[in-house]
Amino acid sequence: MTANNNYAVGFLGTGYYLPEKVLTNADLEKIVETSDEWITERTGIKERRLAEDDVPMSTLAQKAAERALENAGVKAEELDLIIVATLTSDRIIPSTACMLQTRLGATHAAAFDLSAACSGFVYAAMTASQFIKTGVYKKALVVGAETLSKYINWEDRNTCVLFGDGAGAAVLGQVEDGYGILSFDLGSDGSGGDAIQIPSSGSLMPVSKESIDKRLNLIHMDGRETFKFAVKAMGRTVETSLKKIDMPKEQIDWLVPHQANIRIIQSAAKRLSMPMEKVVVNIHKYGNMSAACIPIALAEAAAEKRFKKGDIVALSGFGAGLTWASCIMRWSKED
Ligand code: ACO
């Protein structure tokens, strides 16, 4: 194995999976004091998907992964690496990536999970891409999957209207020179870590009857602080990625953003001077699925044949941590 090469790396195939159960804003009006009008105006969300109680995150991840492998024309045995980006693994141990490794029959793959919240898929894809770029590995499966519904406080209208469940996946491998990932930017600011958290979920405060009674085992979010951070971070990280390759923002054909709030997406699009027709938006259908948002939006747009070979596609996300991540790629797939 050598590590002195510089292969072009791109997405060979994508896939996504959403649970069938739909929760509409009208359904939420029956659960908390809210309205379809408030949720639509303030977030852009109309409905979201929820996994059934007995369906774990790994089931969604596996279905998305199988679809991405099929779309890429890659067999599971060819995979050298599996990374699952998630906040909602089935268990703390073992990792979901290891569960996928055996279920898919990826007999030669190293496997691990990665935690970077809503930026997780881009973090995972850029991590995998480094192994392929250097020739250490040839093919990697990267998954962003979540069942956030299992961590929602259904009495908290500030958060319960925002989230949904789903999974998206991509197979990465070598592509023609000049195509694939051209640049990326990953960043973090741990000083904002308290803005989005599940207080009782680990060694700091193990889950107990008391923490459950206080709903500390569920998502807590400072929405206004997160909003302020997000409107800056999402456009800025794309600018940083562009700067590294001296590419003007006008060259971007498609922006695939994290889907947390339509107002955050619009503000990033404005900063990048992009008309909304060039921005992939599905927040109205699925809400915020954390690490699953970007790969689902990417896979859905690819399935709709919106990208042409040679298009410049920018992925951009932000999330708990705090984290942010973007990449610029020249789309390498023929349709
Ligand atoms: N229905 C009706 N009213 C509501 C609801 C609701 N569902 N939720 C909040 N309100 C009320 C508030 O109580 C508040 O009332 P008050 O003024 O009497 O206190 C009022 O609406 C305004 O609240 P704001 O928080 O100012 O509302 P805002 O316009 O900021 O929207 C929102 C809130 C949607 C949460 C927004 O701040 C946001 O999108 N923040 C970013 C969230 C995000 O991006 N998270 C991503 C990370 S998630 C992760 O990493 C897992």
Short mmCIF file of C-alpha atoms and ligand atoms in Angstrom, two decimals:
data_model
loop_
_atom_site.label_atom_id
_atom_site.label_comp_id
_atom_site.label_asym_id
_atom_site.label_seq_id
_atom_site.Cartn_x
_atom_site.Cartn_y
_atom_site.Cartn_z
CA MET A 1 0.00 0.00 0.00
CA THR A 2 1.34 3.43 -0.91
CA ALA A 3 0.16 6.77 0.36
CA ASN A 4 1.88 9.06 -2.14
CA ASN A 5 -0.80 9.23 -4.83
CA ASN A 6 -3.33 11.90 -5.65
CA TYR A 7 -6.31 10.19 -7.23
CA ALA A 8 -9.48 12.12 -8.09
CA VAL A 9 -12.29 11.01 -5.74
CA GLY A 10 -16.01 11.32 -6.35
CA PHE A 11 -19.44 9.92 -5.62
CA LEU A 12 -19.99 6.74 -7.66
CA GLY A 13 -23.59 6.32 -6.51
CA THR A 14 -26.14 7.56 -4.01
CA GLY A 15 -29.27 6.20 -2.32
CA TYR A 16 -31.76 7.17 0.34
CA TYR A 17 -34.55 5.73 2.43
CA LEU A 18 -37.39 7.34 4.36
CA PRO A 19 -39.82 5.63 6.71
CA GLU A 20 -43.40 5.63 5.44
CA LYS A 21 -45.11 7.15 8.49
CA VAL A 22 -45.86 10.86 7.90
CA LEU A 23 -46.39 13.40 10.69
CA THR A 24 -47.98 16.60 9.35
CA ASN A 25 -48.16 20.04 10.93
CA ALA A 26 -51.88 19.39 11.43
CA ASP A 27 -50.97 16.26 13.45
CA LEU A 28 -48.62 18.39 15.60
CA GLU A 29 -51.38 20.92 16.26
CA LYS A 30 -53.08 18.11 18.22
CA ILE A 31 -49.97 17.40 20.31
CA VAL A 32 -48.60 20.85 21.28
CA GLU A 33 -49.77 24.46 21.10
CA THR A 34 -48.64 25.30 17.58
CA SER A 35 -50.06 25.92 14.12
CA ASP A 36 -49.35 24.92 10.55
CA GLU A 37 -48.98 28.64 9.80
CA TRP A 38 -46.29 29.19 12.50
CA ILE A 39 -44.27 26.09 11.54
CA THR A 40 -44.47 26.82 7.80
CA GLU A 41 -43.56 30.51 8.13
CA ARG A 42 -40.80 30.11 10.73
CA THR A 43 -39.20 26.88 9.41
CA GLY A 44 -40.55 25.89 5.96
CA ILE A 45 -41.49 22.43 7.25
CA LYS A 46 -44.90 20.97 6.30
CA GLU A 47 -44.38 17.33 7.28
CA ARG A 48 -41.72 14.86 8.39
CA ARG A 49 -41.22 11.07 8.42
CA LEU A 50 -41.03 8.97 11.57
CA ALA A 51 -39.62 5.48 12.05
CA GLU A 52 -42.00 3.08 13.78
CA ASP A 53 -41.20 2.39 17.46
CA ASP A 54 -39.64 -1.00 16.67
CA VAL A 55 -37.51 0.27 13.77
CA PRO A 56 -33.95 1.24 14.74
CA MET A 57 -31.70 3.67 12.89
CA SER A 58 -29.62 0.82 11.43
CA THR A 59 -32.62 -0.42 9.43
CA LEU A 60 -32.92 2.94 7.65
CA ALA A 61 -29.14 3.10 7.19
CA GLN A 62 -29.01 -0.39 5.67
CA LYS A 63 -31.75 0.35 3.13
CA ALA A 64 -30.08 3.59 2.03
CA ALA A 65 -26.71 1.81 1.81
CA GLU A 66 -28.12 -1.02 -0.34
CA ARG A 67 -29.62 1.53 -2.72
CA ALA A 68 -26.36 3.50 -2.96
CA LEU A 69 -24.37 0.32 -3.71
CA GLU A 70 -26.86 -0.65 -6.40
CA ASN A 71 -26.82 2.85 -7.90
CA ALA A 72 -23.00 2.79 -7.94
CA GLY A 73 -22.83 -0.73 -9.40
CA VAL A 74 -20.49 -1.68 -6.56
CA LYS A 75 -20.66 -4.96 -4.62
CA ALA A 76 -20.43 -4.88 -0.82
CA GLU A 77 -17.34 -7.15 -0.95
CA GLU A 78 -15.52 -4.39 -2.87
CA LEU A 79 -15.84 -1.92 0.02
CA ASP A 80 -12.67 -1.09 1.95
CA LEU A 81 -14.33 1.27 4.41
CA ILE A 82 -17.75 2.07 5.91
CA ILE A 83 -18.38 5.27 7.89
CA VAL A 84 -21.77 6.02 9.42
CA ALA A 85 -22.39 9.61 10.51
CA THR A 86 -25.10 9.69 13.17
CA LEU A 87 -26.24 11.02 16.54
CA THR A 88 -28.76 8.25 17.05
CA SER A 89 -26.96 4.89 16.81
CA ASP A 90 -28.88 1.79 17.81
CA ARG A 91 -26.55 1.44 20.82
CA ILE A 92 -23.37 3.17 22.04
CA ILE A 93 -21.55 -0.10 21.25
CA PRO A 94 -21.27 -1.72 18.78
CA SER A 95 -21.06 0.93 16.08
CA THR A 96 -23.75 1.02 13.41
CA ALA A 97 -20.99 0.87 10.77
CA CYS A 98 -19.98 -2.57 12.11
CA MET A 99 -23.61 -3.71 12.02
CA LEU A 100 -23.83 -2.62 8.36
CA GLN A 101 -20.51 -4.32 7.57
CA THR A 102 -21.93 -7.72 8.47
CA ARG A 103 -25.48 -7.18 7.19
CA LEU A 104 -24.26 -5.97 3.78
CA GLY A 105 -21.57 -8.67 3.55
CA ALA A 106 -18.78 -6.10 3.26
CA THR A 107 -16.23 -8.70 4.27
CA HIS A 108 -13.14 -6.55 3.61
CA ALA A 109 -14.31 -3.25 5.09
CA ALA A 110 -13.03 -1.37 8.10
CA ALA A 111 -15.98 0.28 9.83
CA PHE A 112 -16.61 3.07 12.31
CA ASP A 113 -19.20 5.68 13.29
CA LEU A 114 -18.52 9.41 13.27
CA SER A 115 -20.16 12.10 15.40
CA ALA A 116 -20.41 15.60 13.93
CA ALA A 117 -24.19 16.09 14.11
CA CYS A 118 -25.76 17.67 11.03
CA SER A 119 -22.32 18.21 9.46
CA GLY A 120 -21.60 14.51 9.92
CA PHE A 121 -22.16 13.27 6.37
CA VAL A 122 -19.75 15.81 4.87
CA TYR A 123 -17.21 15.10 7.64
CA ALA A 124 -17.52 11.36 6.90
CA ALA A 125 -17.31 11.75 3.12
CA MET A 126 -14.22 13.95 3.37
CA THR A 127 -12.60 11.49 5.80
CA ALA A 128 -13.28 8.57 3.45
CA SER A 129 -12.06 10.59 0.45
CA GLN A 130 -8.58 10.99 1.99
CA PHE A 131 -8.05 7.22 2.00
CA ILE A 132 -9.11 6.95 -1.64
CA LYS A 133 -7.18 10.02 -2.77
CA THR A 134 -3.95 8.49 -1.48
CA GLY A 135 -4.70 5.06 -2.96
CA VAL A 136 -4.81 3.38 0.44
CA TYR A 137 -8.44 2.34 -0.20
CA LYS A 138 -10.42 2.07 -3.44
CA LYS A 139 -14.07 2.18 -2.38
CA ALA A 140 -15.91 3.51 0.65
CA LEU A 141 -19.52 3.62 1.77
CA VAL A 142 -20.57 6.73 3.67
CA VAL A 143 -23.97 6.90 5.37
CA GLY A 144 -25.81 9.70 7.18
CA ALA A 145 -28.74 8.25 9.12
CA GLU A 146 -30.91 9.33 12.03
CA THR A 147 -33.96 8.44 14.09
CA LEU A 148 -34.17 11.75 15.93
CA SER A 149 -37.85 11.10 16.67
CA LYS A 150 -36.70 8.78 19.45
CA TYR A 151 -34.99 11.73 21.22
CA ILE A 152 -37.76 14.31 20.86
CA ASN A 153 -39.62 15.80 23.80
CA TRP A 154 -43.14 15.77 22.39
CA GLU A 155 -44.17 18.37 24.98
CA ASP A 156 -41.59 20.93 23.76
CA ARG A 157 -42.97 22.89 20.81
CA ASN A 158 -39.60 24.60 20.35
CA THR A 159 -38.05 21.35 19.14
CA CYS A 160 -40.68 18.70 18.38
CA VAL A 161 -41.86 20.40 15.18
CA LEU A 162 -38.38 20.47 13.65
CA PHE A 163 -37.05 16.93 13.36
CA GLY A 164 -37.63 13.81 11.29
CA ASP A 165 -36.09 10.41 10.52
CA GLY A 166 -34.31 9.16 7.39
CA ALA A 167 -31.08 7.88 5.85
CA GLY A 168 -28.91 8.76 2.88
CA ALA A 169 -25.77 7.08 1.58
CA ALA A 170 -23.06 7.40 -1.04
CA VAL A 171 -20.34 5.17 -2.44
CA LEU A 172 -17.05 6.98 -2.99
CA GLY A 173 -14.28 5.86 -5.31
CA GLN A 174 -11.78 7.01 -7.92
CA VAL A 175 -13.18 9.11 -10.79
CA GLU A 176 -11.73 10.75 -13.93
CA ASP A 177 -9.09 13.41 -13.29
CA GLY A 178 -10.61 16.88 -12.91
CA TYR A 179 -13.91 15.47 -11.55
CA GLY A 180 -15.11 14.66 -8.05
CA ILE A 181 -14.16 16.51 -4.86
CA LEU A 182 -12.19 19.67 -5.63
CA SER A 183 -12.07 21.29 -2.22
CA PHE A 184 -13.53 21.07 1.29
CA ASP A 185 -13.72 22.87 4.61
CA LEU A 186 -14.39 21.26 8.00
CA GLY A 187 -14.62 23.31 11.18
CA SER A 188 -15.73 23.34 14.79
CA ASP A 189 -16.33 25.65 17.74
CA GLY A 190 -16.79 23.61 20.89
CA SER A 191 -17.47 26.75 22.94
CA GLY A 192 -21.02 26.61 21.53
CA GLY A 193 -21.49 23.01 22.54
CA ASP A 194 -24.34 23.65 24.96
CA ALA A 195 -26.59 25.14 22.24
CA ILE A 196 -27.78 21.73 21.06
CA GLN A 197 -27.41 18.78 23.40
CA ILE A 198 -28.91 15.71 24.98
CA PRO A 199 -27.81 16.38 28.58
CA SER A 200 -28.29 12.88 29.95
CA SER A 201 -26.90 10.55 27.33
CA GLY A 202 -23.39 9.58 28.37
CA SER A 203 -20.81 9.40 31.12
CA LEU A 204 -21.40 12.97 32.34
CA MET A 205 -24.97 12.18 33.36
CA PRO A 206 -25.89 8.55 32.68
CA VAL A 207 -29.56 8.02 31.90
CA SER A 208 -31.47 7.51 35.15
CA LYS A 209 -35.06 7.55 36.29
CA GLU A 210 -34.49 11.10 37.54
CA SER A 211 -33.01 12.32 34.22
CA ILE A 212 -35.86 10.68 32.31
CA ASP A 213 -38.44 12.33 34.60
CA LYS A 214 -36.79 15.70 33.84
CA ARG A 215 -36.68 14.88 30.08
CA LEU A 216 -32.90 15.35 30.14
CA ASN A 217 -32.48 12.27 27.95
CA LEU A 218 -34.09 14.19 25.07
CA ILE A 219 -32.94 16.97 22.69
CA HIS A 220 -32.48 20.44 24.19
CA MET A 221 -31.80 23.32 21.83
CA ASP A 222 -31.24 27.04 22.06
CA GLY A 223 -32.96 27.80 18.77
CA ARG A 224 -32.10 31.49 18.56
CA GLU A 225 -28.36 30.97 19.26
CA THR A 226 -28.23 28.09 16.78
CA PHE A 227 -30.01 30.21 14.18
CA LYS A 228 -27.52 33.08 14.57
CA PHE A 229 -24.58 30.69 14.21
CA ALA A 230 -26.15 28.84 11.26
CA VAL A 231 -26.85 31.87 9.07
CA LYS A 232 -23.18 32.81 9.25
CA ALA A 233 -21.67 29.32 9.09
CA MET A 234 -23.45 27.80 6.12
CA GLY A 235 -22.49 30.40 3.51
CA ARG A 236 -19.08 31.13 5.04
CA THR A 237 -17.89 27.51 4.87
CA VAL A 238 -18.72 27.34 1.14
CA GLU A 239 -16.77 30.58 0.61
CA THR A 240 -13.80 29.02 2.42
CA SER A 241 -13.95 25.91 0.22
CA LEU A 242 -14.18 28.07 -2.93
CA LYS A 243 -11.25 30.23 -1.86
CA LYS A 244 -8.97 27.21 -1.55
CA ILE A 245 -9.35 26.55 -5.30
CA ASP A 246 -9.81 30.18 -6.43
CA MET A 247 -13.26 29.40 -7.77
CA PRO A 248 -15.77 32.28 -7.97
CA LYS A 249 -19.14 31.60 -6.33
CA GLU A 250 -20.89 32.21 -9.67
CA GLN A 251 -19.50 28.88 -10.88
CA ILE A 252 -21.60 26.85 -8.45
CA ASP A 253 -24.44 25.13 -10.34
CA TRP A 254 -26.08 23.49 -7.29
CA LEU A 255 -26.09 24.10 -3.55
CA VAL A 256 -27.14 21.09 -1.45
CA PRO A 257 -27.53 22.55 2.06
CA HIS A 258 -28.39 21.05 5.43
CA GLN A 259 -32.15 21.33 5.84
CA ALA A 260 -32.74 22.86 9.30
CA ASN A 261 -34.79 25.93 8.47
CA ILE A 262 -35.78 27.43 5.10
CA ARG A 263 -34.77 30.90 6.36
CA ILE A 264 -31.23 29.65 7.07
CA ILE A 265 -31.07 28.08 3.59
CA GLN A 266 -32.33 31.30 1.95
CA SER A 267 -29.78 33.37 3.82
CA ALA A 268 -26.90 31.08 2.69
CA ALA A 269 -28.19 31.20 -0.90
CA LYS A 270 -28.31 35.02 -0.74
CA ARG A 271 -24.76 35.25 0.63
CA LEU A 272 -23.59 33.01 -2.24
CA SER A 273 -25.70 34.99 -4.80
CA MET A 274 -27.53 31.81 -5.77
CA PRO A 275 -31.15 31.84 -6.98
CA MET A 276 -33.32 29.36 -5.06
CA GLU A 277 -33.86 27.32 -8.27
CA LYS A 278 -30.23 26.21 -7.91
CA VAL A 279 -30.67 25.17 -4.28
CA VAL A 280 -31.84 21.64 -3.49
CA VAL A 281 -34.64 21.96 -0.92
CA ASN A 282 -36.73 19.16 0.58
CA ILE A 283 -37.24 20.53 4.10
CA HIS A 284 -40.99 20.90 3.50
CA LYS A 285 -41.29 17.11 3.12
CA TYR A 286 -38.83 15.76 5.68
CA GLY A 287 -37.78 18.44 8.23
CA ASN A 288 -34.37 18.33 9.90
CA MET A 289 -32.91 14.79 9.84
CA SER A 290 -29.46 15.92 11.06
CA ALA A 291 -26.69 13.88 9.34
CA ALA A 292 -29.21 12.36 6.92
CA CYS A 293 -30.34 15.68 5.38
CA ILE A 294 -27.48 16.33 2.96
CA PRO A 295 -27.15 12.77 1.58
CA ILE A 296 -30.92 12.46 1.15
CA ALA A 297 -31.13 15.81 -0.68
CA LEU A 298 -28.13 14.81 -2.82
CA ALA A 299 -29.50 11.35 -3.64
CA GLU A 300 -33.02 12.65 -4.32
CA ALA A 301 -31.72 15.36 -6.67
CA ALA A 302 -29.47 12.80 -8.41
CA ALA A 303 -32.42 10.40 -8.81
CA GLU A 304 -34.41 13.27 -10.35
CA LYS A 305 -31.47 13.73 -12.78
CA ARG A 306 -31.00 17.35 -11.79
CA PHE A 307 -27.19 17.15 -11.95
CA LYS A 308 -25.38 16.91 -15.30
CA LYS A 309 -21.85 15.56 -15.63
CA GLY A 310 -19.48 18.49 -15.07
CA ASP A 311 -21.87 20.50 -12.85
CA ILE A 312 -20.28 22.15 -9.83
CA VAL A 313 -22.13 20.92 -6.73
CA ALA A 314 -21.55 22.42 -3.28
CA LEU A 315 -22.57 20.58 -0.09
CA SER A 316 -22.87 22.67 3.06
CA GLY A 317 -23.91 21.86 6.61
CA PHE A 318 -23.73 23.01 10.23
CA GLY A 319 -24.80 21.43 13.46
CA ALA A 320 -24.30 20.54 17.09
CA GLY A 321 -20.78 20.64 18.42
CA LEU A 322 -20.81 23.27 17.04
CA THR A 323 -19.61 22.03 13.66
CA TRP A 324 -19.69 23.08 10.03
CA ALA A 325 -18.60 21.43 6.79
CA SER A 326 -18.70 22.01 3.06
CA CYS A 327 -17.24 20.59 -0.11
CA ILE A 328 -17.14 21.58 -3.75
CA MET A 329 -17.25 18.86 -6.39
CA ARG A 330 -17.46 18.50 -10.13
CA TRP A 331 -20.23 15.96 -10.68
CA SER A 332 -18.70 12.91 -12.31
CA LYS A 333 -21.68 10.67 -13.04
CA GLU A 334 -23.20 10.34 -16.53
CA ASP A 335 -26.99 10.09 -16.49
N1 ACO B 1 -45.33 26.93 17.50
C1 ACO B 1 -45.72 28.15 17.90
N2 ACO B 1 -44.92 29.02 18.56
C2 ACO B 1 -43.67 28.60 18.81
C3 ACO B 1 -43.19 27.34 18.42
C4 ACO B 1 -44.08 26.50 17.73
N3 ACO B 1 -43.72 25.25 17.31
N4 ACO B 1 -41.90 27.22 18.78
C5 ACO B 1 -41.57 28.37 19.41
N5 ACO B 1 -42.64 29.19 19.42
C6 ACO B 1 -42.73 30.53 19.99
C7 ACO B 1 -41.71 30.77 21.08
O1 ACO B 1 -42.16 30.25 22.30
C8 ACO B 1 -41.58 32.26 21.07
O2 ACO B 1 -42.61 32.80 21.83
P1 ACO B 1 -42.29 33.96 22.88
O3 ACO B 1 -41.76 35.10 22.04
O4 ACO B 1 -43.60 34.21 23.49
O5 ACO B 1 -41.26 33.39 23.80
C9 ACO B 1 -41.83 32.63 19.62
O6 ACO B 1 -42.45 31.49 19.01
C10 ACO B 1 -40.59 32.98 18.86
O7 ACO B 1 -39.58 32.05 19.21
P2 ACO B 1 -38.17 32.10 18.52
O8 ACO B 1 -37.29 31.07 19.13
O9 ACO B 1 -37.66 33.50 18.43
O10 ACO B 1 -38.58 31.64 17.05
P3 ACO B 1 -37.68 31.63 15.80
O11 ACO B 1 -38.28 32.45 14.75
O12 ACO B 1 -36.23 31.84 16.12
O13 ACO B 1 -37.81 30.10 15.32
C11 ACO B 1 -36.61 28.08 15.41
C12 ACO B 1 -37.44 29.06 16.20
C13 ACO B 1 -37.43 27.52 14.28
C14 ACO B 1 -36.21 26.94 16.37
C15 ACO B 1 -35.34 28.77 14.85
O14 ACO B 1 -34.71 29.49 15.87
C16 ACO B 1 -34.35 27.83 14.26
O15 ACO B 1 -34.60 27.25 13.21
N6 ACO B 1 -33.18 27.69 14.87
C17 ACO B 1 -32.13 26.84 14.32
C18 ACO B 1 -32.37 25.40 14.64
C19 ACO B 1 -31.32 24.58 13.95
O16 ACO B 1 -30.81 24.97 12.94
N7 ACO B 1 -30.95 23.43 14.48
C20 ACO B 1 -29.93 22.69 13.77
C21 ACO B 1 -29.13 21.91 14.56
S1 ACO B 1 -29.97 20.48 15.09
C22 ACO B 1 -28.79 19.30 15.33
O17 ACO B 1 -27.62 19.49 15.18
C23 ACO B 1 -29.32 17.98 15.72
#
